[in-house]
C-alpha cells in the first residue's frame, strides 16, 4: 500500500531531516501542505521523546513496539492538526482529504535504529503493514560529520553516539538498497541525497522532484 501525497525525510541524527522539513514548510508554495514528525506529539510520542532523552528506560524490544504503536496512531488515528499546519495524528485521513503531508522520519527509522540492539525481525514484523510514502528522501552522511553538526547541542539523545550512529548508518544504507528493489518499493520513489551539500541546494532538488511526481502527476 502507498500514500500518494506522502513525503518522508530519513537519515541519521544530524543528517538534516528537520532542516529540510523546515525549508519545505517555509516555501510559500507549500502553504496547503501539512507537516509532521515521528515520534509524534501524541501521548505515545511524548512518552517516546522522554525515552529518547534517557528519562525513561525500556528494553530494546519494548522500544520497537512503542515506536510501532506511535506510528499506528500517526497513520490511523484521528486527524489532529495542532498549530501551524502541524499534523499530530491521522496521516491516512489527511490523505483522504487531499493534503500533501511531509514527515520528518517514518518506518524506515525504526527499521534502521531498532534493528541495532534487538532481533531485526521484530521491527520488520511490526512495520510490514504500514503504507509506504510516494517519495522517500534519504539524507546520507558519515557519522563523524553528523556528530560535528550536533556538537553545539545542549543535550544529546540516547542514540546520538558515534558507535551507535556508525551501525545505524550501515543499517540505513542496507535498508535503502532493499527498498530500491522493484518488488519492495512498488510505486515509491527514493532520492538518495548527499547530506553534506548546502541545505538550500538539497531543498531545490527535492522541491523539483515533489513538483514532478506529486503536484503535477
JSON list of N, CA and C in Angstrom, two decimals, residues 35-91:
[
{"chain": "A", "resi": 35, "resn": "UNK", "atom": "N", "xyz": [2.62, 19.24, 7.90]},
{"chain": "A", "resi": 35, "resn": "UNK", "atom": "CA", "xyz": [3.95, 18.78, 8.29]},
{"chain": "A", "resi": 35, "resn": "UNK", "atom": "C", "xyz": [3.87, 18.02, 9.60]},
{"chain": "A", "resi": 36, "resn": "UNK", "atom": "N", "xyz": [4.67, 16.99, 9.71]},
{"chain": "A", "resi": 36, "resn": "UNK", "atom": "CA", "xyz": [4.58, 16.10, 10.86]},
{"chain": "A", "resi": 36, "resn": "UNK", "atom": "C", "xyz": [5.93, 15.48, 11.15]},
{"chain": "A", "resi": 37, "resn": "UNK", "atom": "N", "xyz": [6.03, 14.70, 12.22]},
{"chain": "A", "resi": 37, "resn": "UNK", "atom": "CA", "xyz": [7.30, 14.09, 12.60]},
{"chain": "A", "resi": 37, "resn": "UNK", "atom": "C", "xyz": [7.04, 12.87, 13.46]},
{"chain": "A", "resi": 38, "resn": "UNK", "atom": "N", "xyz": [8.03, 12.02, 13.52]},
{"chain": "A", "resi": 38, "resn": "UNK", "atom": "CA", "xyz": [8.00, 10.89, 14.45]},
{"chain": "A", "resi": 38, "resn": "UNK", "atom": "C", "xyz": [9.25, 10.94, 15.32]},
{"chain": "A", "resi": 39, "resn": "UNK", "atom": "N", "xyz": [9.09, 10.67, 16.64]},
{"chain": "A", "resi": 39, "resn": "UNK", "atom": "CA", "xyz": [7.84, 10.40, 17.33]},
{"chain": "A", "resi": 39, "resn": "UNK", "atom": "C", "xyz": [6.87, 11.57, 17.20]},
{"chain": "A", "resi": 40, "resn": "UNK", "atom": "N", "xyz": [5.57, 11.26, 17.33]},
{"chain": "A", "resi": 40, "resn": "UNK", "atom": "CA", "xyz": [4.54, 12.29, 17.21]},
{"chain": "A", "resi": 40, "resn": "UNK", "atom": "C", "xyz": [4.45, 13.12, 18.49]},
{"chain": "A", "resi": 41, "resn": "UNK", "atom": "N", "xyz": [3.55, 14.08, 18.46]},
{"chain": "A", "resi": 41, "resn": "UNK", "atom": "CA", "xyz": [3.25, 14.84, 19.68]},
{"chain": "A", "resi": 41, "resn": "UNK", "atom": "C", "xyz": [2.01, 14.31, 20.39]},
{"chain": "A", "resi": 42, "resn": "UNK", "atom": "N", "xyz": [1.59, 13.09, 20.04]},
{"chain": "A", "resi": 42, "resn": "UNK", "atom": "CA", "xyz": [0.50, 12.44, 20.76]},
{"chain": "A", "resi": 42, "resn": "UNK", "atom": "C", "xyz": [1.07, 11.90, 22.07]},
{"chain": "A", "resi": 43, "resn": "UNK", "atom": "N", "xyz": [0.22, 11.31, 22.90]},
{"chain": "A", "resi": 43, "resn": "UNK", "atom": "CA", "xyz": [0.68, 10.80, 24.20]},
{"chain": "A", "resi": 43, "resn": "UNK", "atom": "C", "xyz": [1.73, 9.71, 24.02]},
{"chain": "A", "resi": 44, "resn": "UNK", "atom": "N", "xyz": [1.55, 8.84, 23.03]},
{"chain": "A", "resi": 44, "resn": "UNK", "atom": "CA", "xyz": [2.55, 7.79, 22.80]},
{"chain": "A", "resi": 44, "resn": "UNK", "atom": "C", "xyz": [3.88, 8.40, 22.38]},
{"chain": "A", "resi": 45, "resn": "UNK", "atom": "N", "xyz": [3.82, 9.40, 21.52]},
{"chain": "A", "resi": 45, "resn": "UNK", "atom": "CA", "xyz": [5.03, 10.04, 21.06]},
{"chain": "A", "resi": 45, "resn": "UNK", "atom": "C", "xyz": [5.75, 10.81, 22.15]},
{"chain": "A", "resi": 46, "resn": "UNK", "atom": "N", "xyz": [5.00, 11.47, 23.02]},
{"chain": "A", "resi": 46, "resn": "UNK", "atom": "CA", "xyz": [5.61, 12.21, 24.12]},
{"chain": "A", "resi": 46, "resn": "UNK", "atom": "C", "xyz": [6.35, 11.28, 25.07]},
{"chain": "A", "resi": 47, "resn": "UNK", "atom": "N", "xyz": [5.78, 10.09, 25.28]},
{"chain": "A", "resi": 47, "resn": "UNK", "atom": "CA", "xyz": [6.48, 9.09, 26.11]},
{"chain": "A", "resi": 47, "resn": "UNK", "atom": "C", "xyz": [7.79, 8.68, 25.45]},
{"chain": "A", "resi": 48, "resn": "UNK", "atom": "N", "xyz": [7.74, 8.47, 24.12]},
{"chain": "A", "resi": 48, "resn": "UNK", "atom": "CA", "xyz": [8.95, 8.09, 23.39]},
{"chain": "A", "resi": 48, "resn": "UNK", "atom": "C", "xyz": [10.02, 9.18, 23.46]},
{"chain": "A", "resi": 49, "resn": "UNK", "atom": "N", "xyz": [9.60, 10.43, 23.41]},
{"chain": "A", "resi": 49, "resn": "UNK", "atom": "CA", "xyz": [10.57, 11.52, 23.49]},
{"chain": "A", "resi": 49, "resn": "UNK", "atom": "C", "xyz": [11.27, 11.53, 24.86]},
{"chain": "A", "resi": 50, "resn": "UNK", "atom": "N", "xyz": [10.54, 11.17, 25.90]},
{"chain": "A", "resi": 50, "resn": "UNK", "atom": "CA", "xyz": [11.16, 11.04, 27.23]},
{"chain": "A", "resi": 50, "resn": "UNK", "atom": "C", "xyz": [12.17, 9.89, 27.23]},
{"chain": "A", "resi": 51, "resn": "UNK", "atom": "N", "xyz": [11.81, 8.81, 26.54]},
{"chain": "A", "resi": 51, "resn": "UNK", "atom": "CA", "xyz": [12.72, 7.68, 26.45]},
{"chain": "A", "resi": 51, "resn": "UNK", "atom": "C", "xyz": [14.00, 8.06, 25.70]},
{"chain": "A", "resi": 52, "resn": "UNK", "atom": "N", "xyz": [13.84, 8.81, 24.60]},
{"chain": "A", "resi": 52, "resn": "UNK", "atom": "CA", "xyz": [14.98, 9.21, 23.80]},
{"chain": "A", "resi": 52, "resn": "UNK", "atom": "C", "xyz": [15.93, 10.12, 24.58]},
{"chain": "A", "resi": 53, "resn": "UNK", "atom": "N", "xyz": [15.38, 10.88, 25.51]},
{"chain": "A", "resi": 53, "resn": "UNK", "atom": "CA", "xyz": [16.21, 11.75, 26.34]},
{"chain": "A", "resi": 53, "resn": "UNK", "atom": "C", "xyz": [16.90, 10.98, 27.46]},
{"chain": "A", "resi": 54, "resn": "UNK", "atom": "N", "xyz": [16.50, 9.72, 27.67]},
{"chain": "A", "resi": 54, "resn": "UNK", "atom": "CA", "xyz": [17.08, 8.91, 28.72]},
{"chain": "A", "resi": 54, "resn": "UNK", "atom": "C", "xyz": [16.33, 9.01, 30.03]},
{"chain": "A", "resi": 55, "resn": "UNK", "atom": "N", "xyz": [15.19, 9.71, 30.05]},
{"chain": "A", "resi": 55, "resn": "UNK", "atom": "CA", "xyz": [14.41, 9.86, 31.28]},
{"chain": "A", "resi": 55, "resn": "UNK", "atom": "C", "xyz": [13.66, 8.59, 31.65]},
{"chain": "A", "resi": 56, "resn": "UNK", "atom": "N", "xyz": [13.34, 7.77, 30.67]},
{"chain": "A", "resi": 56, "resn": "UNK", "atom": "CA", "xyz": [12.64, 6.51, 30.88]},
{"chain": "A", "resi": 56, "resn": "UNK", "atom": "C", "xyz": [13.44, 5.42, 30.19]},
{"chain": "A", "resi": 57, "resn": "UNK", "atom": "N", "xyz": [13.70, 4.35, 30.90]},
{"chain": "A", "resi": 57, "resn": "UNK", "atom": "CA", "xyz": [14.48, 3.26, 30.32]},
{"chain": "A", "resi": 57, "resn": "UNK", "atom": "C", "xyz": [13.57, 2.07, 30.04]},
{"chain": "A", "resi": 58, "resn": "UNK", "atom": "N", "xyz": [13.66, 1.56, 28.81]},
{"chain": "A", "resi": 58, "resn": "UNK", "atom": "CA", "xyz": [12.90, 0.37, 28.43]},
{"chain": "A", "resi": 58, "resn": "UNK", "atom": "C", "xyz": [13.85, -0.55, 27.65]},
{"chain": "A", "resi": 59, "resn": "UNK", "atom": "N", "xyz": [13.46, -1.81, 27.49]},
{"chain": "A", "resi": 59, "resn": "UNK", "atom": "CA", "xyz": [14.28, -2.73, 26.71]},
{"chain": "A", "resi": 59, "resn": "UNK", "atom": "C", "xyz": [14.23, -2.35, 25.24]},
{"chain": "A", "resi": 60, "resn": "UNK", "atom": "N", "xyz": [15.21, -2.81, 24.50]},
{"chain": "A", "resi": 60, "resn": "UNK", "atom": "CA", "xyz": [15.26, -2.51, 23.07]},
{"chain": "A", "resi": 60, "resn": "UNK", "atom": "C", "xyz": [14.04, -3.05, 22.34]},
{"chain": "A", "resi": 61, "resn": "UNK", "atom": "N", "xyz": [13.57, -4.23, 22.76]},
{"chain": "A", "resi": 61, "resn": "UNK", "atom": "CA", "xyz": [12.39, -4.81, 22.14]},
{"chain": "A", "resi": 61, "resn": "UNK", "atom": "C", "xyz": [11.15, -3.98, 22.44]},
{"chain": "A", "resi": 62, "resn": "UNK", "atom": "N", "xyz": [11.04, -3.51, 23.68]},
{"chain": "A", "resi": 62, "resn": "UNK", "atom": "CA", "xyz": [9.91, -2.67, 24.05]},
{"chain": "A", "resi": 62, "resn": "UNK", "atom": "C", "xyz": [9.92, -1.38, 23.24]},
{"chain": "A", "resi": 63, "resn": "UNK", "atom": "N", "xyz": [11.09, -0.81, 23.02]},
{"chain": "A", "resi": 63, "resn": "UNK", "atom": "CA", "xyz": [11.19, 0.41, 22.21]},
{"chain": "A", "resi": 63, "resn": "UNK", "atom": "C", "xyz": [10.65, 0.18, 20.82]},
{"chain": "A", "resi": 64, "resn": "UNK", "atom": "N", "xyz": [10.95, -0.97, 20.23]},
{"chain": "A", "resi": 64, "resn": "UNK", "atom": "CA", "xyz": [10.45, -1.27, 18.88]},
{"chain": "A", "resi": 64, "resn": "UNK", "atom": "C", "xyz": [8.93, -1.31, 18.86]},
{"chain": "A", "resi": 65, "resn": "UNK", "atom": "N", "xyz": [8.34, -1.91, 19.88]},
{"chain": "A", "resi": 65, "resn": "UNK", "atom": "CA", "xyz": [6.88, -1.97, 19.96]},
{"chain": "A", "resi": 65, "resn": "UNK", "atom": "C", "xyz": [6.28, -0.58, 20.19]},
{"chain": "A", "resi": 66, "resn": "UNK", "atom": "N", "xyz": [6.94, 0.24, 21.01]},
{"chain": "A", "resi": 66, "resn": "UNK", "atom": "CA", "xyz": [6.42, 1.57, 21.30]},
{"chain": "A", "resi": 66, "resn": "UNK", "atom": "C", "xyz": [6.46, 2.46, 20.05]},
{"chain": "A", "resi": 67, "resn": "UNK", "atom": "N", "xyz": [7.53, 2.40, 19.30]},
{"chain": "A", "resi": 67, "resn": "UNK", "atom": "CA", "xyz": [7.61, 3.19, 18.07]},
{"chain": "A", "resi": 67, "resn": "UNK", "atom": "C", "xyz": [6.53, 2.76, 17.09]},
{"chain": "A", "resi": 68, "resn": "UNK", "atom": "N", "xyz": [6.28, 1.46, 17.00]},
{"chain": "A", "resi": 68, "resn": "UNK", "atom": "CA", "xyz": [5.23, 0.97, 16.10]},
{"chain": "A", "resi": 68, "resn": "UNK", "atom": "C", "xyz": [3.85, 1.42, 16.58]},
{"chain": "A", "resi": 69, "resn": "UNK", "atom": "N", "xyz": [3.63, 1.43, 17.88]},
{"chain": "A", "resi": 69, "resn": "UNK", "atom": "CA", "xyz": [2.34, 1.88, 18.42]},
{"chain": "A", "resi": 69, "resn": "UNK", "atom": "C", "xyz": [2.13, 3.37, 18.11]},
{"chain": "A", "resi": 70, "resn": "UNK", "atom": "N", "xyz": [3.17, 4.16, 18.29]},
{"chain": "A", "resi": 70, "resn": "UNK", "atom": "CA", "xyz": [3.07, 5.59, 17.98]},
{"chain": "A", "resi": 70, "resn": "UNK", "atom": "C", "xyz": [2.82, 5.79, 16.49]},
{"chain": "A", "resi": 71, "resn": "UNK", "atom": "N", "xyz": [3.46, 4.98, 15.67]},
{"chain": "A", "resi": 71, "resn": "UNK", "atom": "CA", "xyz": [3.27, 5.09, 14.21]},
{"chain": "A", "resi": 71, "resn": "UNK", "atom": "C", "xyz": [1.83, 4.72, 13.82]},
{"chain": "A", "resi": 72, "resn": "UNK", "atom": "N", "xyz": [1.26, 3.75, 14.51]},
{"chain": "A", "resi": 72, "resn": "UNK", "atom": "CA", "xyz": [-0.11, 3.39, 14.19]},
{"chain": "A", "resi": 72, "resn": "UNK", "atom": "C", "xyz": [-1.06, 4.54, 14.47]},
{"chain": "A", "resi": 73, "resn": "UNK", "atom": "N", "xyz": [-0.85, 5.25, 15.57]},
{"chain": "A", "resi": 73, "resn": "UNK", "atom": "CA", "xyz": [-1.65, 6.44, 15.85]},
{"chain": "A", "resi": 73, "resn": "UNK", "atom": "C", "xyz": [-1.38, 7.52, 14.80]},
{"chain": "A", "resi": 74, "resn": "UNK", "atom": "N", "xyz": [-0.12, 7.65, 14.42]},
{"chain": "A", "resi": 74, "resn": "UNK", "atom": "CA", "xyz": [0.27, 8.64, 13.43]},
{"chain": "A", "resi": 74, "resn": "UNK", "atom": "C", "xyz": [-0.48, 8.42, 12.11]},
{"chain": "A", "resi": 75, "resn": "UNK", "atom": "N", "xyz": [-0.53, 7.16, 11.69]},
{"chain": "A", "resi": 75, "resn": "UNK", "atom": "CA", "xyz": [-1.15, 6.83, 10.41]},
{"chain": "A", "resi": 75, "resn": "UNK", "atom": "C", "xyz": [-2.66, 6.69, 10.53]},
{"chain": "A", "resi": 76, "resn": "UNK", "atom": "N", "xyz": [-3.11, 5.92, 11.50]},
{"chain": "A", "resi": 76, "resn": "UNK", "atom": "CA", "xyz": [-4.52, 5.50, 11.55]},
{"chain": "A", "resi": 76, "resn": "UNK", "atom": "C", "xyz": [-5.36, 6.21, 12.59]},
{"chain": "A", "resi": 77, "resn": "UNK", "atom": "N", "xyz": [-4.77, 7.09, 13.36]},
{"chain": "A", "resi": 77, "resn": "UNK", "atom": "CA", "xyz": [-5.53, 7.81, 14.38]},
{"chain": "A", "resi": 77, "resn": "UNK", "atom": "C", "xyz": [-6.40, 8.90, 13.79]},
{"chain": "A", "resi": 78, "resn": "UNK", "atom": "N", "xyz": [-7.13, 9.61, 14.64]},
{"chain": "A", "resi": 78, "resn": "UNK", "atom": "CA", "xyz": [-7.98, 10.70, 14.16]},
{"chain": "A", "resi": 78, "resn": "UNK", "atom": "C", "xyz": [-7.14, 11.84, 13.59]},
{"chain": "A", "resi": 79, "resn": "UNK", "atom": "N", "xyz": [-7.71, 12.58, 12.67]},
{"chain": "A", "resi": 79, "resn": "UNK", "atom": "CA", "xyz": [-6.98, 13.71, 12.08]},
{"chain": "A", "resi": 79, "resn": "UNK", "atom": "C", "xyz": [-6.93, 14.85, 13.09]},
{"chain": "A", "resi": 80, "resn": "UNK", "atom": "N", "xyz": [-5.72, 15.11, 13.57]},
{"chain": "A", "resi": 80, "resn": "UNK", "atom": "CA", "xyz": [-5.50, 16.18, 14.55]},
{"chain": "A", "resi": 80, "resn": "UNK", "atom": "C", "xyz": [-4.39, 17.07, 14.01]},
{"chain": "A", "resi": 81, "resn": "UNK", "atom": "N", "xyz": [-4.72, 18.34, 13.78]},
{"chain": "A", "resi": 81, "resn": "UNK", "atom": "CA", "xyz": [-3.75, 19.32, 13.30]},
{"chain": "A", "resi": 81, "resn": "UNK", "atom": "C", "xyz": [-3.58, 20.36, 14.40]},
{"chain": "A", "resi": 82, "resn": "UNK", "atom": "N", "xyz": [-2.35, 20.52, 14.87]},
{"chain": "A", "resi": 82, "resn": "UNK", "atom": "CA", "xyz": [-2.06, 21.37, 16.02]},
{"chain": "A", "resi": 82, "resn": "UNK", "atom": "C", "xyz": [-1.20, 22.54, 15.57]},
{"chain": "A", "resi": 83, "resn": "UNK", "atom": "N", "xyz": [-1.72, 23.74, 15.65]},
{"chain": "A", "resi": 83, "resn": "UNK", "atom": "CA", "xyz": [-0.92, 24.91, 15.32]},
{"chain": "A", "resi": 83, "resn": "UNK", "atom": "C", "xyz": [-0.72, 25.09, 13.83]},
{"chain": "A", "resi": 84, "resn": "UNK", "atom": "N", "xyz": [0.45, 25.58, 13.47]},
{"chain": "A", "resi": 84, "resn": "UNK", "atom": "CA", "xyz": [0.74, 25.98, 12.10]},
{"chain": "A", "resi": 84, "resn": "UNK", "atom": "C", "xyz": [0.98, 24.78, 11.19]},
{"chain": "A", "resi": 85, "resn": "UNK", "atom": "N", "xyz": [-0.10, 24.21, 10.67]},
{"chain": "A", "resi": 85, "resn": "UNK", "atom": "CA", "xyz": [-0.05, 23.11, 9.70]},
{"chain": "A", "resi": 85, "resn": "UNK", "atom": "C", "xyz": [0.69, 21.88, 10.23]},
{"chain": "A", "resi": 86, "resn": "UNK", "atom": "N", "xyz": [0.70, 21.70, 11.54]},
{"chain": "A", "resi": 86, "resn": "UNK", "atom": "CA", "xyz": [1.40, 20.56, 12.12]},
{"chain": "A", "resi": 86, "resn": "UNK", "atom": "C", "xyz": [0.42, 19.42, 12.39]},
{"chain": "A", "resi": 87, "resn": "UNK", "atom": "N", "xyz": [0.59, 18.32, 11.66]},
{"chain": "A", "resi": 87, "resn": "UNK", "atom": "CA", "xyz": [-0.26, 17.16, 11.85]},
{"chain": "A", "resi": 87, "resn": "UNK", "atom": "C", "xyz": [0.28, 16.31, 13.00]},
{"chain": "A", "resi": 88, "resn": "UNK", "atom": "N", "xyz": [-0.57, 16.04, 13.98]},
{"chain": "A", "resi": 88, "resn": "UNK", "atom": "CA", "xyz": [-0.18, 15.22, 15.13]},
{"chain": "A", "resi": 88, "resn": "UNK", "atom": "C", "xyz": [-0.45, 13.75, 14.82]},
{"chain": "A", "resi": 89, "resn": "UNK", "atom": "N", "xyz": [-1.69, 13.45, 14.43]},
{"chain": "A", "resi": 89, "resn": "UNK", "atom": "CA", "xyz": [-2.08, 12.09, 14.03]},
{"chain": "A", "resi": 89, "resn": "UNK", "atom": "C", "xyz": [-3.05, 12.18, 12.85]},
{"chain": "A", "resi": 90, "resn": "UNK", "atom": "N", "xyz": [-3.27, 11.03, 12.19]},
{"chain": "A", "resi": 90, "resn": "UNK", "atom": "CA", "xyz": [-4.28, 10.98, 11.14]},
{"chain": "A", "resi": 90, "resn": "UNK", "atom": "C", "xyz": [-3.74, 11.13, 9.74]},
{"chain": "A", "resi": 91, "resn": "UNK", "atom": "N", "xyz": [-2.56, 10.56, 9.46]},
{"chain": "A", "resi": 91, "resn": "UNK", "atom": "CA", "xyz": [-1.99, 10.64, 8.11]},
{"chain": "A", "resi": 91, "resn": "UNK", "atom": "C", "xyz": [-2.95, 10.11, 7.05]}
]
